[in-house]
Short mmCIF file of C-alpha atoms in Angstrom, two decimals:
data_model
loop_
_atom_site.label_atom_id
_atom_site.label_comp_id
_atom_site.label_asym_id
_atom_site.label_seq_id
_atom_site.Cartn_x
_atom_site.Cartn_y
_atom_site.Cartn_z
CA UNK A 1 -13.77 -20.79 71.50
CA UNK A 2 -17.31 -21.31 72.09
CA UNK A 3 -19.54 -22.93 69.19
CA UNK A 4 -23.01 -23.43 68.66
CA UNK A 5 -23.25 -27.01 69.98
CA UNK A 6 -21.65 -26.27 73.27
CA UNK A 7 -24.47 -23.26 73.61
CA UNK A 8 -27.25 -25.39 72.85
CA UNK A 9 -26.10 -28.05 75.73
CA UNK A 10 -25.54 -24.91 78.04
CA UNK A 11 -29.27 -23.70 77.50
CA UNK A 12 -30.67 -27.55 77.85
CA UNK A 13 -28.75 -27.33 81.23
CA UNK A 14 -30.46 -24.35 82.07
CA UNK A 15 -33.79 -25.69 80.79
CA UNK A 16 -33.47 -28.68 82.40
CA UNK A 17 -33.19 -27.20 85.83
CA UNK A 18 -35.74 -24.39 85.20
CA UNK A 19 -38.76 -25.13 87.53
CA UNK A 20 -41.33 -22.04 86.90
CA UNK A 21 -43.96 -21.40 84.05
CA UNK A 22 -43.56 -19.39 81.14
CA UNK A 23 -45.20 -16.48 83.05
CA UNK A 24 -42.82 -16.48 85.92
CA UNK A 25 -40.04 -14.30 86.00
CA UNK A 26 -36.71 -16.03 85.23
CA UNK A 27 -34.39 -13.58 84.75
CA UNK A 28 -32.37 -15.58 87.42
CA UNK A 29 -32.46 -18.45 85.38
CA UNK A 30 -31.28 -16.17 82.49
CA UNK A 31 -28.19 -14.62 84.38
CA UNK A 32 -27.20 -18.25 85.47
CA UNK A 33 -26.97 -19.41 81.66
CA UNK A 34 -24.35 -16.69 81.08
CA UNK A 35 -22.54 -17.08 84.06
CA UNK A 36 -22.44 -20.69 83.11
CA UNK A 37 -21.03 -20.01 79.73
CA UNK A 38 -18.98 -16.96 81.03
CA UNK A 39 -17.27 -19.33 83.16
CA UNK A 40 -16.03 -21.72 80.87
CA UNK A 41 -13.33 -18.83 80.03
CA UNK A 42 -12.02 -19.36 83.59
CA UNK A 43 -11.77 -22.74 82.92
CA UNK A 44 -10.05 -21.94 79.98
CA UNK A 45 -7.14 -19.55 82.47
CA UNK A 46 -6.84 -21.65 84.93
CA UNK A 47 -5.70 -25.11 82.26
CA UNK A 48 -3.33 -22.28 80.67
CA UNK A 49 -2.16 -21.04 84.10
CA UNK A 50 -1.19 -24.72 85.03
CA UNK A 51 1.57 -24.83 82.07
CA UNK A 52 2.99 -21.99 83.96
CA UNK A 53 2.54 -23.15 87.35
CA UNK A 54 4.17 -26.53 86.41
CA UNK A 55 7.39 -24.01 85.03
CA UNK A 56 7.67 -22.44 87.94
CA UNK A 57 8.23 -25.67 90.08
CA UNK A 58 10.13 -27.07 87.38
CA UNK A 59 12.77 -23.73 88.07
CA UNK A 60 12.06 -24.49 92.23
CA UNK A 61 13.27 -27.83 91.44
CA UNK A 62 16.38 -27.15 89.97
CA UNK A 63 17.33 -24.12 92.88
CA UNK A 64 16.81 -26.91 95.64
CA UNK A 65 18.91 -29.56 94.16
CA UNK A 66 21.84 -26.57 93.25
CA UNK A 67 21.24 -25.82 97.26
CA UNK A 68 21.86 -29.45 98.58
CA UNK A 69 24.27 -30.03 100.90
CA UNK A 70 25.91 -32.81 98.59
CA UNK A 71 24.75 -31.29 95.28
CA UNK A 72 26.14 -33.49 91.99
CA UNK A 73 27.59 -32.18 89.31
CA UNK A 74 24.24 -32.56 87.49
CA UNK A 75 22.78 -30.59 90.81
CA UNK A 76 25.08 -27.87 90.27
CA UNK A 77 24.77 -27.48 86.18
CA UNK A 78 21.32 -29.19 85.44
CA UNK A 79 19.32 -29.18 82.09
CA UNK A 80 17.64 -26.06 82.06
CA UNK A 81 15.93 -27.01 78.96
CA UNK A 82 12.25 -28.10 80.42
CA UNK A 83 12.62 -24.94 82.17
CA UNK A 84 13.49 -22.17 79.14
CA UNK A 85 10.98 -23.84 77.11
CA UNK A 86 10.44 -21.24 74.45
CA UNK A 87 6.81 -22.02 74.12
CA UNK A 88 6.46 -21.63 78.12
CA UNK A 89 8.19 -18.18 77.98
CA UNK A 90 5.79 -16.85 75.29
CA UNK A 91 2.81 -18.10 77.60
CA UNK A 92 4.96 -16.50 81.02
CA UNK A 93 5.76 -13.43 78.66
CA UNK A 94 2.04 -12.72 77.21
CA UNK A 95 0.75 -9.67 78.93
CA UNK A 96 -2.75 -9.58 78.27
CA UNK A 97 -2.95 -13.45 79.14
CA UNK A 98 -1.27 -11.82 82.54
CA UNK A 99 -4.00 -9.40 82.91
CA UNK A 100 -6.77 -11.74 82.14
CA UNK A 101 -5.14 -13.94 85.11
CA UNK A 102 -5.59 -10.94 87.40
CA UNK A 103 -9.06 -9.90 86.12
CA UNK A 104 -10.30 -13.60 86.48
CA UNK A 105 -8.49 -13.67 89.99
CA UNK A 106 -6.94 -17.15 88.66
CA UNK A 107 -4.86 -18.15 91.98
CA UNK A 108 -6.40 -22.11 92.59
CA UNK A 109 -2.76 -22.79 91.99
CA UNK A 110 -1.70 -21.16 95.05
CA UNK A 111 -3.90 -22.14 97.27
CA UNK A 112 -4.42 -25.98 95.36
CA UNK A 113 -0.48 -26.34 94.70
CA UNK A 114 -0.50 -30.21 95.01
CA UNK A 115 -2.21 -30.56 92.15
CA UNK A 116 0.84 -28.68 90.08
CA UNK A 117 3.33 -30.93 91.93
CA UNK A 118 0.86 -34.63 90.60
CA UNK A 119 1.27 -33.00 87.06
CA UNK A 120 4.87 -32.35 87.81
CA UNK A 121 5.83 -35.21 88.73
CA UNK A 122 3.43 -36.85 86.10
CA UNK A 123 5.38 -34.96 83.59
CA UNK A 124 9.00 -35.38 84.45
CA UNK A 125 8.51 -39.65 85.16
CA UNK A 126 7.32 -39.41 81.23
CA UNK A 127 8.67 -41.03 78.11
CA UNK A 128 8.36 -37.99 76.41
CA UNK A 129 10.30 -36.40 79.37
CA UNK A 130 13.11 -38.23 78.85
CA UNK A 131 13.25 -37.86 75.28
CA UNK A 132 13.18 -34.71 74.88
CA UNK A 133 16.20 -34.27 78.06
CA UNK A 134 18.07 -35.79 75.89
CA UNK A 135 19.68 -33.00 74.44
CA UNK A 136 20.42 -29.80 76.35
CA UNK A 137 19.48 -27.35 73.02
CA UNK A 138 16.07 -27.46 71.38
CA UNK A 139 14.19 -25.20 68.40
CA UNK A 140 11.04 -23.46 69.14
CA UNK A 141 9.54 -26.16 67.13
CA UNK A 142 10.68 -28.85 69.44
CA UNK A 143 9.57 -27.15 72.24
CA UNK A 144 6.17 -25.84 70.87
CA UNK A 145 6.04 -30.24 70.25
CA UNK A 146 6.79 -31.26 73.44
CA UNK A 147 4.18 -28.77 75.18
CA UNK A 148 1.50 -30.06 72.61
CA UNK A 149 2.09 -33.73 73.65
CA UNK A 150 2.82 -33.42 77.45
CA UNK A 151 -0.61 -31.53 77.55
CA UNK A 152 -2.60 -33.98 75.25
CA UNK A 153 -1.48 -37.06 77.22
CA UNK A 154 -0.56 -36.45 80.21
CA UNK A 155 -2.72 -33.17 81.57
CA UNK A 156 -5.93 -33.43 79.70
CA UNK A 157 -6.57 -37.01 80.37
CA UNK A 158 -5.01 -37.06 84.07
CA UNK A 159 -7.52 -38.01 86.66
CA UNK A 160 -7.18 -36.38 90.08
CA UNK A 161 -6.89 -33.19 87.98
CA UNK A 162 -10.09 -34.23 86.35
CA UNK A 163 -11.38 -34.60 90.23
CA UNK A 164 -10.35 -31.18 90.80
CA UNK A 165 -12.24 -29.83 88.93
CA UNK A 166 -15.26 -31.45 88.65
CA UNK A 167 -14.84 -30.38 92.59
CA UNK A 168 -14.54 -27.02 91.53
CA UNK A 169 -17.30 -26.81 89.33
CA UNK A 170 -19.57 -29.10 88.41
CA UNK A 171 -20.53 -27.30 85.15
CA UNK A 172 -16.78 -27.87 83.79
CA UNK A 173 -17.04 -30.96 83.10
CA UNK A 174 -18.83 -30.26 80.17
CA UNK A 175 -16.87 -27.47 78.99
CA UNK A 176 -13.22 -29.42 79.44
CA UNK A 177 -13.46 -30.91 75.92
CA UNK A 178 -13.96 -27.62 74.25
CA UNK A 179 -11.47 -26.39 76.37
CA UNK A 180 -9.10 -28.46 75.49
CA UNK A 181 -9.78 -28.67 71.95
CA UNK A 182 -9.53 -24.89 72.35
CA UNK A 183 -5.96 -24.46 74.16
CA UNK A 184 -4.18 -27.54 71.83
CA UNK A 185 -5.31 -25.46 68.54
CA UNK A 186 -3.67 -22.24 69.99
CA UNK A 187 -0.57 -24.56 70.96
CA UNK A 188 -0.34 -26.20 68.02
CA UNK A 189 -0.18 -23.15 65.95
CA UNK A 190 1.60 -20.62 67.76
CA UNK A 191 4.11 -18.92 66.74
CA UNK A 192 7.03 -16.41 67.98
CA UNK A 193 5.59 -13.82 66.17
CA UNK A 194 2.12 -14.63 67.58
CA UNK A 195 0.06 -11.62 68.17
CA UNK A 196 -0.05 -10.24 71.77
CA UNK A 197 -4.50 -11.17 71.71
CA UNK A 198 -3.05 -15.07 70.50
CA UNK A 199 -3.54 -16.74 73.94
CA UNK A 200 -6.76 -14.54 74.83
CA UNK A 201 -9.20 -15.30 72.56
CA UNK A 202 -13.03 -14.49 72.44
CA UNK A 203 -15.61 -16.52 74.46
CA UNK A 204 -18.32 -16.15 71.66
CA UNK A 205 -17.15 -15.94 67.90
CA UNK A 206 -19.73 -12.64 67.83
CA UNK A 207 -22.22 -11.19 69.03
CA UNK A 208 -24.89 -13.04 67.24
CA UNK A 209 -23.59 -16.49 69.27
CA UNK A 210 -24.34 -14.63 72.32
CA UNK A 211 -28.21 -13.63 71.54
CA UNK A 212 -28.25 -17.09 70.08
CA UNK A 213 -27.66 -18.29 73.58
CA UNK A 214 -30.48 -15.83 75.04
CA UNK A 215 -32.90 -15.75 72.07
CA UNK A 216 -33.07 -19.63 72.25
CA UNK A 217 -33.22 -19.76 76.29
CA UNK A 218 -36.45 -17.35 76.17
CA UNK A 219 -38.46 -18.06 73.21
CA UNK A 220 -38.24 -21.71 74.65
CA UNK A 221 -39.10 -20.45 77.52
CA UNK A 222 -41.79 -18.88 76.36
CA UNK A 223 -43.47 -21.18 74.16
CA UNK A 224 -43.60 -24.04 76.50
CA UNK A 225 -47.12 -25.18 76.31
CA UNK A 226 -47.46 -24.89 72.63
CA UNK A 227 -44.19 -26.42 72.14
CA UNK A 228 -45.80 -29.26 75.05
CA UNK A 229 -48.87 -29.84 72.55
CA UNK A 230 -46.87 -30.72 69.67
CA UNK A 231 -44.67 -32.77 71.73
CA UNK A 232 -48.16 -34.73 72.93
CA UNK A 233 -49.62 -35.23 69.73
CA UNK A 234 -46.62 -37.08 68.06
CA UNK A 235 -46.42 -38.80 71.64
CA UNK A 236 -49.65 -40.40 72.28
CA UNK A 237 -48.96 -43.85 72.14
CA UNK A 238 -45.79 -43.18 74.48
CA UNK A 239 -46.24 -43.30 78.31
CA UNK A 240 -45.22 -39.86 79.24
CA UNK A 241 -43.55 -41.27 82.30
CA UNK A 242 -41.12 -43.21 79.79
CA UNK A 243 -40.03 -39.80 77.89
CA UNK A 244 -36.62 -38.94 79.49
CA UNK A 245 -36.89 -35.81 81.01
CA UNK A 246 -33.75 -35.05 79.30
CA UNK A 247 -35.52 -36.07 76.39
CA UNK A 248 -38.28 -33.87 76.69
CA UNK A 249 -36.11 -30.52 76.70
CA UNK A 250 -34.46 -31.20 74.05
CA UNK A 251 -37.44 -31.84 71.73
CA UNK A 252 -38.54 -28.44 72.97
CA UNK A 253 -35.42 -26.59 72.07
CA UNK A 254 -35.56 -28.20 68.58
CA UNK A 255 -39.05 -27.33 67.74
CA UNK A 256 -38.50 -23.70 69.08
CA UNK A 257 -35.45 -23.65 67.07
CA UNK A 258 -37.45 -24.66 63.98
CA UNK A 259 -39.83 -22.74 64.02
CA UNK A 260 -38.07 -19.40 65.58
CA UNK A 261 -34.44 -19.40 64.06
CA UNK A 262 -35.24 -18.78 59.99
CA UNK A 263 -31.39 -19.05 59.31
CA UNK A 264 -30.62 -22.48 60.78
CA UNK A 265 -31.13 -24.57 58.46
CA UNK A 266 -33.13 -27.54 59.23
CA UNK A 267 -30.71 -30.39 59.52
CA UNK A 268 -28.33 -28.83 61.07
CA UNK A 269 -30.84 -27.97 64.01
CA UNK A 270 -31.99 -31.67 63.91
CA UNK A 271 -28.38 -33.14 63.00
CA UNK A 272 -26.94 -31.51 66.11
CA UNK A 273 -30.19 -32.34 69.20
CA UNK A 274 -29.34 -35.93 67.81
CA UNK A 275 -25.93 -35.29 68.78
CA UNK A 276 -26.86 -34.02 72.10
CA UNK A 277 -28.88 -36.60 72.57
CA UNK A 278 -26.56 -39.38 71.98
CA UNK A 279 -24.31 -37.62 74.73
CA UNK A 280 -26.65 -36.65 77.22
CA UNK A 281 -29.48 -38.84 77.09
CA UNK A 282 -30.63 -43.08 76.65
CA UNK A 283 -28.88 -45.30 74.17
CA UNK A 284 -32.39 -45.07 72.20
CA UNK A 285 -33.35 -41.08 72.62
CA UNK A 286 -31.58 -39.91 69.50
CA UNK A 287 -33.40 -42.43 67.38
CA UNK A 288 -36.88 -40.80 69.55
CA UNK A 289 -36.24 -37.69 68.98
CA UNK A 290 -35.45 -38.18 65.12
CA UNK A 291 -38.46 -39.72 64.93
CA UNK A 292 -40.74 -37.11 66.20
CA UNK A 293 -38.86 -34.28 64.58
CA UNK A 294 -39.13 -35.71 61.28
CA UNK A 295 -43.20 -35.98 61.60
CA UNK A 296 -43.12 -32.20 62.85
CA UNK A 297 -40.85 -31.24 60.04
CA UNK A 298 -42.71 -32.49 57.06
CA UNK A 299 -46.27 -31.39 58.84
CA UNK A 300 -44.39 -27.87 59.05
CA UNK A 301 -43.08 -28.04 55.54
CA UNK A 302 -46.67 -29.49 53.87
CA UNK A 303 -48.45 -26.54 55.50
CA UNK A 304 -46.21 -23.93 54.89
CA UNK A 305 -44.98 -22.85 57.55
CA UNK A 306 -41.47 -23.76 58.21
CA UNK A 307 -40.00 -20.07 57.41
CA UNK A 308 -36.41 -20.49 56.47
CA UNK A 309 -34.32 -17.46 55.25
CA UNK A 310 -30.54 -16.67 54.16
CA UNK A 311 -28.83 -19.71 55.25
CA UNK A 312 -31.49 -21.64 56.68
CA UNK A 313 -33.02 -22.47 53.09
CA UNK A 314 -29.38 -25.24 52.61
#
């Protein structure tokens, strides 16, 4: 679920707010980078735990209207086929996505149930509602289609729950993409057969992503004032108050990972703090920060001592 990009921008968030020296003790600071990453997997739950949530009131729905006093014929035998969606009863059916609920403690929905009945309601005043009540019989494909679309463009991109969670958790926000790009993949491509682990997948490919994440938080850490002086020199005819902050931490983290990471290669460390950049930071940082890499790089590689290994040498 997790890739490289999304752990560098969770370490610059943890840089950024870091406030000691490099001898001060920030194990804190450490602990906080992995809860912040860890709890992008919650994220993950609770977007999954909506589909279901949204099922369930879809089945309340139909029980009230069979209950009216003046039920219609449509009241009394309605369309069940939003309801037995075959995709949704995998999800509903999936016991270690089940336990993962209950080991996460993922109840918002019960407590924040208004936000099930906007997506609800968003859902069932759709075109792609309507069209696919057309018919009271559907495949798994059709189902597994309709999920995929109803979640693409009408949960992911919906605004109050966007609100919500930015509410929530401000760190989110960042991770929703990935998220999303995460749960529409596992959509897209289950299947009836799919494994009981399908819809729990691992935070970090490996282990190696993980002491990426704390390898690249400390030896930043760390090196700060030599990775300062190199910063300085390429920066002398800049006003140091001009240098985004923002800016700043990300030229560290790209020098460290230069210099300390022998298997990544070279532009693919520079490739993806321009991408950061662009996201994160001014209009003009990327084209900054390309700059002063590039001197560094070629003063590295003329005296030797850019130390690339394995991978790192492509």
């Amino acid at each position: 679920m997790l890739n490289r990009r999304h752990i560098r921008v969770k370490v610059m968030q943890t840089m950024y707010a870091f406030k000691g020296g490099e001898s001060d003790d920030f194990s804190k600071d450490q602990k906080f980078l992995l809860f912040s990453i860890d709890n992008m997997y919650n994220l993950y739950l609770l977007l999954l735990s909506l589909l279901l949530e949204v099922q369930k009131r879809a089945e309340d729905d139909l029980q009230k209207k069979q209950k009216k006093h003046l039920a219609t014929k449509e009241d009394k035998d309605p369309n069940r086929k939003f309801v037995n969606n075959q995709l949704l009863k995998l999800l509903s059916d999936n016991f270690q996505l089940k336990n993962q609920l209950e080991i996460h403690n993922i109840n918002n929905w019960e407590l924040d149930g208004e936000y099930v009945d906007v997506i609800f309601k968003a859902i069932t005043s759709s075109d792609l509602y309507q069209e696919y009540m057309k018919t009271k019989v559907s495949d798994f494909k059709e189902d597994k289609d309709f999920i995929v679309d109803i979640f693409k463009d009408i949960i992911a991109p919906n605004d109050k729950l966007y609100d919500y969670l930015e509410d929530k958790n401000l760190t989110w926000l960042d991770d929703l993409p990935t998220v999303n790009t995460t749960i529409l993949k596992l959509l897209r491509n289950a299947k009836t057969t799919s494994a009981e682990g399908y819809f729990t997948p691992k935070l970090y490919k490996d282990a190696d992503d993980k002491q990426y994440a704390i390898d690249l938080f400390r030896k930043t850490l760390l090196n700060r004032s030599t990775l300062n002086k190199e910063i300085e020199q390429k920066t002398q005819n800049w006003d140091a108050d001009r240098i985004a902050n923002v800016d700043y931490v990300l030229l560290q983290l790209a020098i460290c990972e230069l210099k300390n990471f022998p298997s990544i290669p070279v532009k693919v460390t520079i490739n993806e703090y321009l991408e950061i950049a662009k996201e994160y930071s001014t209009p003009k940082s990327s084209i900054f920060i390309n700059g002063i890499l590039d001197k560094l790089v070629k003063e590295y590689e003329d005296g030797g001592t850019l130390k690339k290994v394995g991978r790192g040498l492509l």
